[in-house]
C-alpha positions as semicolon CSV with decimal commas, in nm:
position;residue;x (nm);y (nm);z (nm)
1;M;7,111;9,903;3,060
2;E;7,252;9,565;3,164
3;N;7,609;9,722;3,200
4;G;7,466;10,014;3,424
5;F;7,326;9,741;3,657
6;V;7,650;9,581;3,666
7;I;7,831;9,930;3,746
8;L;7,566;9,994;4,008
9;G;7,597;9,658;4,154
10;I;7,985;9,698;4,181
11;I;7,962;10,049;4,351
12;A;7,713;9,912;4,576
13;L;7,950;9,606;4,671
14;L;8,239;9,869;4,702
15;F;8,049;10,083;4,964
16;L;7,924;9,754;5,154
17;S;8,256;9,630;5,147
18;M;8,395;9,984;5,311
19;Y;8,117;9,968;5,548
20;G;8,206;9,616;5,656
21;Y;8,565;9,672;5,684
22;A;8,500;10,006;5,906
23;Y;8,255;9,830;6,126
24;G;8,447;9,521;6,142
25;S;8,760;9,693;6,308
26;V;8,528;9,858;6,561
27;L;8,370;9,496;6,619
28;L;8,699;9,349;6,674
29;E;8,831;9,618;6,909
30;K;8,503;9,612;7,106
31;L;8,571;9,214;7,134
32;N;8,915;9,270;7,248
33;Q;8,838;9,514;7,519
34;R;8,553;9,258;7,647
35;K;8,833;8,995;7,670
36;E;9,082;9,226;7,855
37;G;8,799;9,319;8,069
38;K;8,740;8,974;8,163
39;K;9,076;8,895;8,207
40;R;9,148;9,177;8,463
41;Q;8,827;9,074;8,644
42;K;8,979;8,727;8,670
43;E;9,316;8,862;8,777
44;E;9,160;9,076;9,032
45;A;8,947;8,797;9,163
46;L;9,285;8,593;9,203
47;R;9,418;8,904;9,370
48;M;9,149;8,934;9,629
49;E;9,162;8,573;9,684
50;Q;9,512;8,570;9,752
51;R;9,516;8,864;9,985
52;A;9,198;8,701;10,181
53;E;9,426;8,394;10,232
54;R;9,708;8,570;10,356
55;Q;9,498;8,763;10,585
56;R;9,350;8,480;10,712
57;I;9,716;8,332;10,798
58;I;9,793;8,653;10,956
59;D;9,470;8,636;11,183
60;E;9,544;8,271;11,284
61;K;9,906;8,364;11,366
62;V;9,770;8,661;11,563
63;N;9,523;8,434;11,732
64;R;9,762;8,180;11,819
65;Y;10,028;8,433;11,995
66;S;9,758;8,627;12,176
67;K;9,635;8,277;12,314
68;R;9,998;8,195;12,417
69;S;10,009;8,552;12,580
70;A;9,729;8,474;12,774
71;E;9,858;8,135;12,889
72;I;10,185;8,312;12,999
73;Q;9,999;8,579;13,176
74;K;9,781;8,323;13,367
75;E;10,102;8,128;13,451
76;L;10,287;8,413;13,557
77;E;9,971;8,523;13,804
78;L;9,986;8,142;13,925
79;L;10,361;8,171;14,011
80;E;10,287;8,515;14,213
81;K;10,024;8,370;14,396
82;M;10,259;8,084;14,480
83;K;10,532;8,311;14,569
84;S;10,295;8,495;14,785
85;Q;10,177;8,170;14,957
86;E;10,538;8,080;15,014
87;S;10,645;8,416;15,178
88;V;10,349;8,391;15,389
89;K;10,417;8,033;15,512
90;V;10,783;8,120;15,559
91;A;10,688;8,439;15,773
92;N;10,479;8,219;15,985
Protein backbone atom coordinates (compact mmCIF):
# COMPACT_ATOMS: atom_id res chain seq x y z
CA MET A 1 0.00 0.00 0.00
CA GLU A 2 2.82 2.30 0.85
CA ASN A 3 4.45 1.70 -2.51
CA GLY A 4 1.15 2.57 -4.25
CA PHE A 5 1.11 6.01 -2.65
CA VAL A 6 4.71 6.54 -3.70
CA ILE A 7 3.87 5.56 -7.28
CA LEU A 8 0.78 7.81 -7.29
CA GLY A 9 2.89 10.65 -5.91
CA ILE A 10 5.50 10.15 -8.61
CA ILE A 11 2.82 10.10 -11.33
CA ALA A 12 1.24 13.26 -9.86
CA LEU A 13 4.63 14.96 -9.81
CA LEU A 14 5.18 13.88 -13.42
CA PHE A 15 1.89 15.44 -14.55
CA LEU A 16 2.48 18.56 -12.50
CA SER A 17 5.95 18.98 -13.97
CA MET A 18 4.60 18.52 -17.53
CA TYR A 19 1.89 21.10 -16.85
CA GLY A 20 4.44 23.48 -15.31
CA TYR A 21 6.81 23.07 -18.25
CA ALA A 22 4.03 23.69 -20.79
CA TYR A 23 2.64 26.68 -18.91
CA GLY A 24 6.13 28.05 -18.23
CA SER A 25 6.91 28.31 -21.94
CA VAL A 26 3.60 30.11 -22.55
CA LEU A 27 4.34 32.44 -19.64
CA LEU A 28 7.82 33.20 -20.97
CA GLU A 29 6.38 33.92 -24.40
CA LYS A 30 3.85 36.34 -22.94
CA LEU A 31 6.55 38.10 -20.94
CA ASN A 32 8.73 38.43 -24.03
CA GLN A 33 5.78 39.86 -26.00
CA ARG A 34 5.18 42.44 -23.28
CA LYS A 35 8.85 43.43 -23.29
CA GLU A 36 8.83 43.75 -27.08
CA GLY A 37 5.62 45.78 -26.92
CA LYS A 38 7.12 48.18 -24.39
CA LYS A 39 10.27 48.43 -26.48
CA ARG A 40 8.23 49.23 -29.59
CA GLN A 41 6.25 51.85 -27.69
CA LYS A 42 9.45 53.54 -26.52
CA GLU A 43 10.89 53.46 -30.03
CA GLU A 44 7.66 54.88 -31.46
CA ALA A 45 7.60 57.63 -28.82
CA LEU A 46 11.21 58.48 -29.62
CA ARG A 47 10.44 58.54 -33.34
CA MET A 48 7.45 60.82 -32.79
CA GLU A 49 9.55 63.11 -30.60
CA GLN A 50 12.26 63.33 -33.25
CA ARG A 51 9.66 63.97 -35.94
CA ALA A 52 8.11 66.75 -33.86
CA GLU A 53 11.54 68.31 -33.31
CA ARG A 54 12.33 68.21 -37.04
CA GLN A 55 8.92 69.73 -37.82
CA ARG A 56 9.53 72.50 -35.27
CA ILE A 57 12.87 73.30 -36.90
CA ILE A 58 11.25 73.37 -40.34
CA ASP A 59 8.47 75.63 -39.05
CA GLU A 60 11.02 78.03 -37.56
CA LYS A 61 12.89 78.21 -40.85
CA VAL A 62 9.70 78.80 -42.82
CA ASN A 63 8.68 81.56 -40.40
CA ARG A 64 12.08 83.21 -40.72
CA TYR A 65 11.97 83.03 -44.51
CA SER A 66 8.43 84.39 -44.66
CA LYS A 67 9.31 87.26 -42.30
CA ARG A 68 12.36 88.08 -44.39
CA SER A 69 10.28 87.91 -47.55
CA ALA A 70 7.75 90.33 -46.04
CA GLU A 71 10.58 92.70 -45.07
CA ILE A 72 11.97 92.59 -48.59
CA GLN A 73 8.53 93.31 -50.05
CA LYS A 74 8.16 96.31 -47.74
CA GLU A 75 11.58 97.58 -48.75
CA LEU A 76 10.69 97.17 -52.42
CA GLU A 77 7.44 99.07 -51.93
CA LEU A 78 9.32 101.83 -50.11
CA LEU A 79 11.86 102.03 -52.95
CA GLU A 80 9.04 102.22 -55.49
CA LYS A 81 7.46 105.07 -53.54
CA MET A 82 10.78 106.88 -53.35
CA LYS A 83 11.33 106.31 -57.06
CA SER A 84 7.89 107.62 -57.94
CA GLN A 85 8.43 110.67 -55.71
CA GLU A 86 11.78 111.33 -57.39
CA SER A 87 10.19 111.07 -60.82
CA VAL A 88 7.49 113.56 -59.75
CA LYS A 89 10.14 116.00 -58.46
CA VAL A 90 12.19 115.68 -61.63
CA ALA A 91 9.09 116.25 -63.77
CA ASN A 92 8.32 119.48 -61.94
